[in-house]
Short mmCIF file of C-alpha atoms and ligand atoms in Angstrom, two decimals:
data_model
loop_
_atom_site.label_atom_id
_atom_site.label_comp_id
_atom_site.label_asym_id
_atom_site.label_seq_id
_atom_site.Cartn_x
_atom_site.Cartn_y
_atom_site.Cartn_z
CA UNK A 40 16.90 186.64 -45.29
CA UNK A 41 18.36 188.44 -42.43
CA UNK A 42 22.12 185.90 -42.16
CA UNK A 43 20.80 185.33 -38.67
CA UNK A 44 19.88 181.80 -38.99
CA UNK A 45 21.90 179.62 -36.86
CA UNK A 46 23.64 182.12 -35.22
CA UNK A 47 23.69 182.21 -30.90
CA UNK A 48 23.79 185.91 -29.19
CA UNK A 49 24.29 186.99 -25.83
CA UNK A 50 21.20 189.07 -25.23
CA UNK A 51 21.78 191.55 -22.16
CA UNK A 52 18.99 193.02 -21.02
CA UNK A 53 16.62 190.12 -21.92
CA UNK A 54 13.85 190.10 -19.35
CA UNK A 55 11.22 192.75 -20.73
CA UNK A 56 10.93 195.63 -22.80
CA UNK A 57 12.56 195.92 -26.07
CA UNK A 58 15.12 192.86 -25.58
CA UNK A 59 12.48 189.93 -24.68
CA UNK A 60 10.72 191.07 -27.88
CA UNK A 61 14.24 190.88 -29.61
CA UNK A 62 14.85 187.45 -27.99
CA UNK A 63 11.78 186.85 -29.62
CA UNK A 64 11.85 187.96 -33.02
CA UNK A 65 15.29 186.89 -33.75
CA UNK A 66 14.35 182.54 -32.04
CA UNK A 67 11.80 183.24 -35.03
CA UNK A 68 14.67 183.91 -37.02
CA UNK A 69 16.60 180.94 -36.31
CA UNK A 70 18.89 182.36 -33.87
CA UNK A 71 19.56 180.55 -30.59
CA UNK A 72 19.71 183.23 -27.90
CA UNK A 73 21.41 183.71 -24.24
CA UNK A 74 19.08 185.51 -22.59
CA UNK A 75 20.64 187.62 -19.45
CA UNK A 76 19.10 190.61 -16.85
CA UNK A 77 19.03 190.33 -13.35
CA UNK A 78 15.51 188.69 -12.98
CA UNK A 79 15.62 185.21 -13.39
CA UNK A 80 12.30 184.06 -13.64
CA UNK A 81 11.42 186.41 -16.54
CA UNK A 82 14.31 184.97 -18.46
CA UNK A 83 13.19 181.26 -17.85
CA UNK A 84 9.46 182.13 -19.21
CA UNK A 85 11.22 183.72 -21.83
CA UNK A 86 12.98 180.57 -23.10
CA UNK A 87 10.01 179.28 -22.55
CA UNK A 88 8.08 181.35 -24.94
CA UNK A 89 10.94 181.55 -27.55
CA UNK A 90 10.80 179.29 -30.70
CA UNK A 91 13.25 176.22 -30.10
CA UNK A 92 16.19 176.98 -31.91
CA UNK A 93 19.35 174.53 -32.33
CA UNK A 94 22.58 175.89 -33.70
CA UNK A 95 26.30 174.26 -33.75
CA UNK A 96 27.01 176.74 -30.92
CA UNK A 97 24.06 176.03 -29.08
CA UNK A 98 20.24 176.57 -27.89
CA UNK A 99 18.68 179.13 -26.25
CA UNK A 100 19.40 179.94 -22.53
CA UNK A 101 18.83 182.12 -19.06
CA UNK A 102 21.94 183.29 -17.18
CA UNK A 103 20.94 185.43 -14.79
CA UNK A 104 23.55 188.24 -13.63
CA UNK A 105 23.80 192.14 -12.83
CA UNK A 106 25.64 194.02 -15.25
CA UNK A 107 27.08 196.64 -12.19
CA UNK A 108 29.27 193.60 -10.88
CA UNK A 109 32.62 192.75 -12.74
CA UNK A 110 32.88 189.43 -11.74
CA UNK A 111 29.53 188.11 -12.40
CA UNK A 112 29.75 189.88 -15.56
CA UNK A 113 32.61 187.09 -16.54
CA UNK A 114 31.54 184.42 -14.44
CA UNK A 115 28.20 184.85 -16.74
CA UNK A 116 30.23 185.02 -20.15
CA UNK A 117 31.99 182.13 -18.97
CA UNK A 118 28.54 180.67 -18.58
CA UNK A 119 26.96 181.38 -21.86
CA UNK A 120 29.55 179.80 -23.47
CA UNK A 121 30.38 180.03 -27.95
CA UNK A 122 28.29 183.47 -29.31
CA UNK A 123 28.76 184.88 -32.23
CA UNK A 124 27.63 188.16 -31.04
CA UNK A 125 26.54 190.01 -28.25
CA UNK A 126 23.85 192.51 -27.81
CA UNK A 127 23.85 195.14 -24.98
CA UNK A 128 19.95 196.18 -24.32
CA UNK A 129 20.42 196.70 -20.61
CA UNK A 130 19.47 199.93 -19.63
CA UNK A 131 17.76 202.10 -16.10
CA UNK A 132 16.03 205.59 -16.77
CA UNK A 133 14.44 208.35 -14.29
CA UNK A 134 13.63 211.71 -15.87
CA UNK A 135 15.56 213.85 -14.25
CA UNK A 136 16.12 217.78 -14.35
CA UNK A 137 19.58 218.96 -13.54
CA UNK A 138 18.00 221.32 -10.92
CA UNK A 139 16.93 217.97 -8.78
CA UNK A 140 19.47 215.77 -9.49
CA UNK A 141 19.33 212.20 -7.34
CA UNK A 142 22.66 211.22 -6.93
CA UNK A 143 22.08 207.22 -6.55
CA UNK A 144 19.57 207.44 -9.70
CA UNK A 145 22.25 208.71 -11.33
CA UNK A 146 24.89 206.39 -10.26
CA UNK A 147 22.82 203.34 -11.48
CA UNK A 148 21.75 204.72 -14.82
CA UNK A 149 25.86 205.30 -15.27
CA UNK A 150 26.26 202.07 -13.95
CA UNK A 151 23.88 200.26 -15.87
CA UNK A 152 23.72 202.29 -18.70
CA UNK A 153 27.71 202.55 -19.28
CA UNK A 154 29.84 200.73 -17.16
CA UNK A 155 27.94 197.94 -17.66
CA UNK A 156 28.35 197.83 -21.14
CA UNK A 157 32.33 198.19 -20.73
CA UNK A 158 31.77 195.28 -18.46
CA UNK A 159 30.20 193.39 -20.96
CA UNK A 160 32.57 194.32 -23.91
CA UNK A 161 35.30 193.65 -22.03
CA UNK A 162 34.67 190.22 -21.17
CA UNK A 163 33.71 189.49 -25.07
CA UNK A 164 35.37 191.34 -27.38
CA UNK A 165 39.06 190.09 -26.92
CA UNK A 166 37.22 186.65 -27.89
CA UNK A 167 35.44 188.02 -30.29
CA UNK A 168 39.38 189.43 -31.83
CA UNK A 169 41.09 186.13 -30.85
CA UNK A 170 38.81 184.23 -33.68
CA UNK A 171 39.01 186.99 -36.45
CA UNK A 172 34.81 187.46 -36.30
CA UNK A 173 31.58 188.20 -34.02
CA UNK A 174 28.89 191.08 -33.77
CA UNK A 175 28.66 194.19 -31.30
CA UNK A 176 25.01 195.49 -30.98
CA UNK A 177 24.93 198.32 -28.66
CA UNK A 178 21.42 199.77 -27.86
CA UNK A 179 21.67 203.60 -27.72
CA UNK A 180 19.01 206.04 -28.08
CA UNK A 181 18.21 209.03 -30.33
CA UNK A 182 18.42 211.46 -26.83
CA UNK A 183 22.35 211.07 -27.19
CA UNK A 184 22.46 213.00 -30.18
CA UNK A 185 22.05 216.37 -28.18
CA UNK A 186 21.81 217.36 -24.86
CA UNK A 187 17.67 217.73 -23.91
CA UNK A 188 15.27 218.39 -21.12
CA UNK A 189 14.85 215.90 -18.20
CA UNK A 190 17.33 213.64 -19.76
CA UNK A 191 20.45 214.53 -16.93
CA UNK A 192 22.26 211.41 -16.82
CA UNK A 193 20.29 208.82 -19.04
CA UNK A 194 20.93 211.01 -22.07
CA UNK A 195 24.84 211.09 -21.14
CA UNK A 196 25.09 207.26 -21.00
CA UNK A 197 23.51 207.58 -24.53
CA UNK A 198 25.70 209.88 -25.80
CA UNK A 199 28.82 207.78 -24.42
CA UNK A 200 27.51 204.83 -26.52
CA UNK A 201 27.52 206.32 -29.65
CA UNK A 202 31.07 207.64 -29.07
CA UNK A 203 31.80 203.84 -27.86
CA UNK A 204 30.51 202.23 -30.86
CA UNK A 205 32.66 204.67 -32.83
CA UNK A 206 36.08 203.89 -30.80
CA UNK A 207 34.95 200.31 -31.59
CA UNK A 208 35.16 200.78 -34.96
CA UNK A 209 38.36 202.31 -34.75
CA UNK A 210 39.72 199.78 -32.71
CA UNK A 211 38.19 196.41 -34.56
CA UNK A 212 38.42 197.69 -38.37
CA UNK A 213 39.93 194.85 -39.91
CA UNK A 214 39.47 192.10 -36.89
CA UNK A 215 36.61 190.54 -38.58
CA UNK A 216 34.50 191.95 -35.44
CA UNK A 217 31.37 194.05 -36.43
CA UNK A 218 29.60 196.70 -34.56
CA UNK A 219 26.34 198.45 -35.12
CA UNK A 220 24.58 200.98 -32.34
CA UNK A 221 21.08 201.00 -32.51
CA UNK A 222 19.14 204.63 -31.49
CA UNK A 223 15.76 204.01 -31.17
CA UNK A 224 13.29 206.86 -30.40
CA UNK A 225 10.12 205.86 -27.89
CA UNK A 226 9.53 202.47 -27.05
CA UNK A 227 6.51 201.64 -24.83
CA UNK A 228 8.09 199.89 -21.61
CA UNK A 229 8.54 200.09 -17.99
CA UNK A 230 11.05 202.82 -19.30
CA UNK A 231 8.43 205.25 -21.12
CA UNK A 232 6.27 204.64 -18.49
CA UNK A 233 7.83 206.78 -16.00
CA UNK A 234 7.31 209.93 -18.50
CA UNK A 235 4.46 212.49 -18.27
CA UNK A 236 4.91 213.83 -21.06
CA UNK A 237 3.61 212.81 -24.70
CA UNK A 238 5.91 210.97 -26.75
CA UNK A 239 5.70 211.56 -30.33
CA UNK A 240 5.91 208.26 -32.73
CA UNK A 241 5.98 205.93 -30.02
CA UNK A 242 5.85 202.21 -30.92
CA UNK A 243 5.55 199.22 -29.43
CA UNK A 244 8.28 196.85 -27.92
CA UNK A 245 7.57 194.31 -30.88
CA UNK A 246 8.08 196.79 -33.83
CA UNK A 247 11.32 198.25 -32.29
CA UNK A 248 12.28 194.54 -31.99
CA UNK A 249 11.49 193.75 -36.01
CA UNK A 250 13.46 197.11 -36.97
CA UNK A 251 16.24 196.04 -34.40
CA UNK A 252 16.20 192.65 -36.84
CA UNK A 253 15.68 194.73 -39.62
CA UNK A 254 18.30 196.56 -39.13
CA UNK A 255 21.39 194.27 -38.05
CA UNK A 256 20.67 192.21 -41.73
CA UNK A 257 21.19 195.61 -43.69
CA UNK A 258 24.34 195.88 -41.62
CA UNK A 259 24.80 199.82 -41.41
CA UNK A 260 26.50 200.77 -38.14
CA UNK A 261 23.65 202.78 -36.77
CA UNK A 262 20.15 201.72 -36.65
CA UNK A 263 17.60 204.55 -35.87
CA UNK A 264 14.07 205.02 -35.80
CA UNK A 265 11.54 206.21 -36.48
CA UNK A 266 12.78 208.00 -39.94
CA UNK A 267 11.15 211.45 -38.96
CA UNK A 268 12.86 211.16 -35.43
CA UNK A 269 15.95 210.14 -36.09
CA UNK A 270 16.21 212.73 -38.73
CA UNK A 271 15.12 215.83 -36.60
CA UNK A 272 17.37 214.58 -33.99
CA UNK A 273 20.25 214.55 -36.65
CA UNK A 274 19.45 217.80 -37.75
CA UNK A 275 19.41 219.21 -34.26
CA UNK A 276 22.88 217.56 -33.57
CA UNK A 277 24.41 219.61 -36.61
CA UNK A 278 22.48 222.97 -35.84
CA UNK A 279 24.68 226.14 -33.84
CA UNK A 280 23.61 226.03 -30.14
CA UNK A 281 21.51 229.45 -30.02
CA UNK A 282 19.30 227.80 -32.91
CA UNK A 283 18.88 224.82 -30.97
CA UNK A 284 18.13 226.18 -27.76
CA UNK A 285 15.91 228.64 -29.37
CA UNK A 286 13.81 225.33 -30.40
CA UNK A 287 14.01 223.58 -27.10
CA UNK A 288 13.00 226.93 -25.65
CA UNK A 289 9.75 226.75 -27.91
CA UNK A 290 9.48 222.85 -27.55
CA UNK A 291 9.10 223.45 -23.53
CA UNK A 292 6.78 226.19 -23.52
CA UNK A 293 4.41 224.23 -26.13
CA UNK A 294 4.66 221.46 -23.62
CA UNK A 295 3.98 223.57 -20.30
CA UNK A 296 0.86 224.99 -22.30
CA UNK A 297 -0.36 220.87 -23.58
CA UNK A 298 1.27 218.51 -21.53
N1 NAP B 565 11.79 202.55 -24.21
C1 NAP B 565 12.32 203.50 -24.96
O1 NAP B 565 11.64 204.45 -25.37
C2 NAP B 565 13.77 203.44 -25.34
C3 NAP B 565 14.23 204.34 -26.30
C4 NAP B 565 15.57 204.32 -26.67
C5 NAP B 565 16.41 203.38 -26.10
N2 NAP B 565 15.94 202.51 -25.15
C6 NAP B 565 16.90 201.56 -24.57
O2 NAP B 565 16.45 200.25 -24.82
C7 NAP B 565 16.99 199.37 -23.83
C8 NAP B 565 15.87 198.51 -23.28
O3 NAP B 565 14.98 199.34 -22.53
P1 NAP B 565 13.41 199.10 -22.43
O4 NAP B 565 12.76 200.36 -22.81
O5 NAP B 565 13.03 197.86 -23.12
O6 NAP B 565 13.24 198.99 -20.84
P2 NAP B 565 13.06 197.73 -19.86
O7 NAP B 565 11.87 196.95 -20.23
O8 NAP B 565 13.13 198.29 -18.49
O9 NAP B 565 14.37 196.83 -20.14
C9 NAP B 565 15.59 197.06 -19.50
C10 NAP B 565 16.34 195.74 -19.42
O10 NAP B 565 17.59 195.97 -18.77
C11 NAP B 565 17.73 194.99 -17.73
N3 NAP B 565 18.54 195.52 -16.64
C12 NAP B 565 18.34 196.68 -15.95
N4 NAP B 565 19.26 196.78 -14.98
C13 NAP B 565 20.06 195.67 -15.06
C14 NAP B 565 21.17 195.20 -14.32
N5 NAP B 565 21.68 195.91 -13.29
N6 NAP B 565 21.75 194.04 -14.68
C15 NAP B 565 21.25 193.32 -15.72
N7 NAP B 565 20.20 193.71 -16.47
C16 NAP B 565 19.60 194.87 -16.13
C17 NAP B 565 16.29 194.72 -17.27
O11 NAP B 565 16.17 193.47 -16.63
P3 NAP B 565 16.11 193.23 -15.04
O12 NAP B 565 15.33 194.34 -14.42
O13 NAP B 565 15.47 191.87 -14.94
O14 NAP B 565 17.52 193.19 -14.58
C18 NAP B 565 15.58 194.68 -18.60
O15 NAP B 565 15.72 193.41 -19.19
C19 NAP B 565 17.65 200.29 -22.79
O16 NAP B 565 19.03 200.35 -23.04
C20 NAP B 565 17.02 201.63 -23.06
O17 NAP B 565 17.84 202.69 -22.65
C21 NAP B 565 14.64 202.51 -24.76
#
């Protein structure tokens, strides 16, 4: 039992990747989802695809937006209508190495990655506070625990999640409102595709998605994966600097000798 049955969620970030297979597991669980991204079609074929689900608040849905504008961001709220939670999977990646930086890249990951979560809070959480209960899912990543290679930008935005997710639980202790952050290590999707390098303990979309489920029923704020990962990153959040950048140091000339 995972207390998700008859529930509805705003799913952001919906069309592909980790959140359609969310959208998917959780239908299977009983929950009615809003799916949203920016493509449309995607999210129809989704519905499509997803188990019918029926739940006091509603059924399962596409509203398509863009999480960079503000007022489609409300306009589609507005459009979703009753949740009881919302879950922010929207995200844009390029590897990039501070040495090359590309300034629009960067501005869309921020965009995206960031402001578009504020965007999305903002138009739900004051409901959420209003009614005394509803459910924050952010989707982070284990790069925000420490600053890495090729992650300029996208490993900020991850960063800036966690510390979100931990002003949120500042701010809503006591509101009835819960919040979780989930930091998930590699994923396969259009995301992973764009690196060259190998990715340790990568999974598939579906078994992030069942962990993602997993994970909101045991209710601990943060959900990361996989164990070994998420551990080493841990560790390498609470090691002095000069030890750390000794092992990146290592860790980059092991992968310029295999990559
Ligand atoms: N893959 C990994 O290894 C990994 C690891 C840790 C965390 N994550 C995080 O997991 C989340 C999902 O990523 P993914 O790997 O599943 O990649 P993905 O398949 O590319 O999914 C990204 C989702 O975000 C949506 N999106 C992007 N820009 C948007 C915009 N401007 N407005 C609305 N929706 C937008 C995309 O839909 P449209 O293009 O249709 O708009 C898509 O549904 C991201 O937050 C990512 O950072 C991924």
């Amino acid at each position: 039992m995972t207390g998700l049955a008859g529930k509805r969620y705003w799913l952001v970030g919906a069309s592909s990747g980790i959140g359609r297979q969310l959208a998917l597991c959780l239908a299977r669980e009983g929950t009615a989802v809003a799916a949203s991204a920016r493509s449309e079609d995607a999210l129809l074929s989704l519905v499509e695809d997803m188990e019918p689900v029926r739940t006091d608040l509603g059924g399962h849905a596409a509203v398509a937006f863009d999480v960079t504008d503000s007022a489609a961001t409300i306009e589609a709220f507005r459009n979703v209508g009753a949740v009881d939670g919302v879950i922010y999977c929207a995200g844009a990646y390029e590897p990039m190495s501070a040495t090359r930086p590309d300034l629009e890249a960067l501005e869309r990951i921020v965009d995206v990655n960031l402001t578009g979560a504020l965007r999305v809070l903002a138009a739900c959480v004051p409901e959420f506070c209003r009614r005394g209960s509803g459910h924050v899912l952010l989707i982070g990543s284990l790069v925000g625990y420490r600053g890495l290679p090729d992650a300029w930008g996208y490993g900020a935005t991850k960063a800036a999640l966690m510390h979100l997710a931990e002003c949120l639980l500042c701010d809503l202790d006591g509101s009835g409102v819960r919040v979780q952050i989930c930091n998930p290590g590699f994923v396969e999707s259009r995301l992973t595709e764009k690196n060259a390098f190998r990715m340790p303990f990568i999974m598939t979309a579906q078994e992030a998605a069942a962990r993602i489920v997993r994970g909101i029923a045991r209710n601990r704020h943060e959900i990361a994966f996989p164990f070994v990962m998420a551990t080493a990153f841990r560790l390498l959040s609470a090691l002095p600097r000069p030890i750390c950048s000794l092992l990146l140091a290592f860790g980059r000339q092991r992968r310029r000798r295999n990559p």
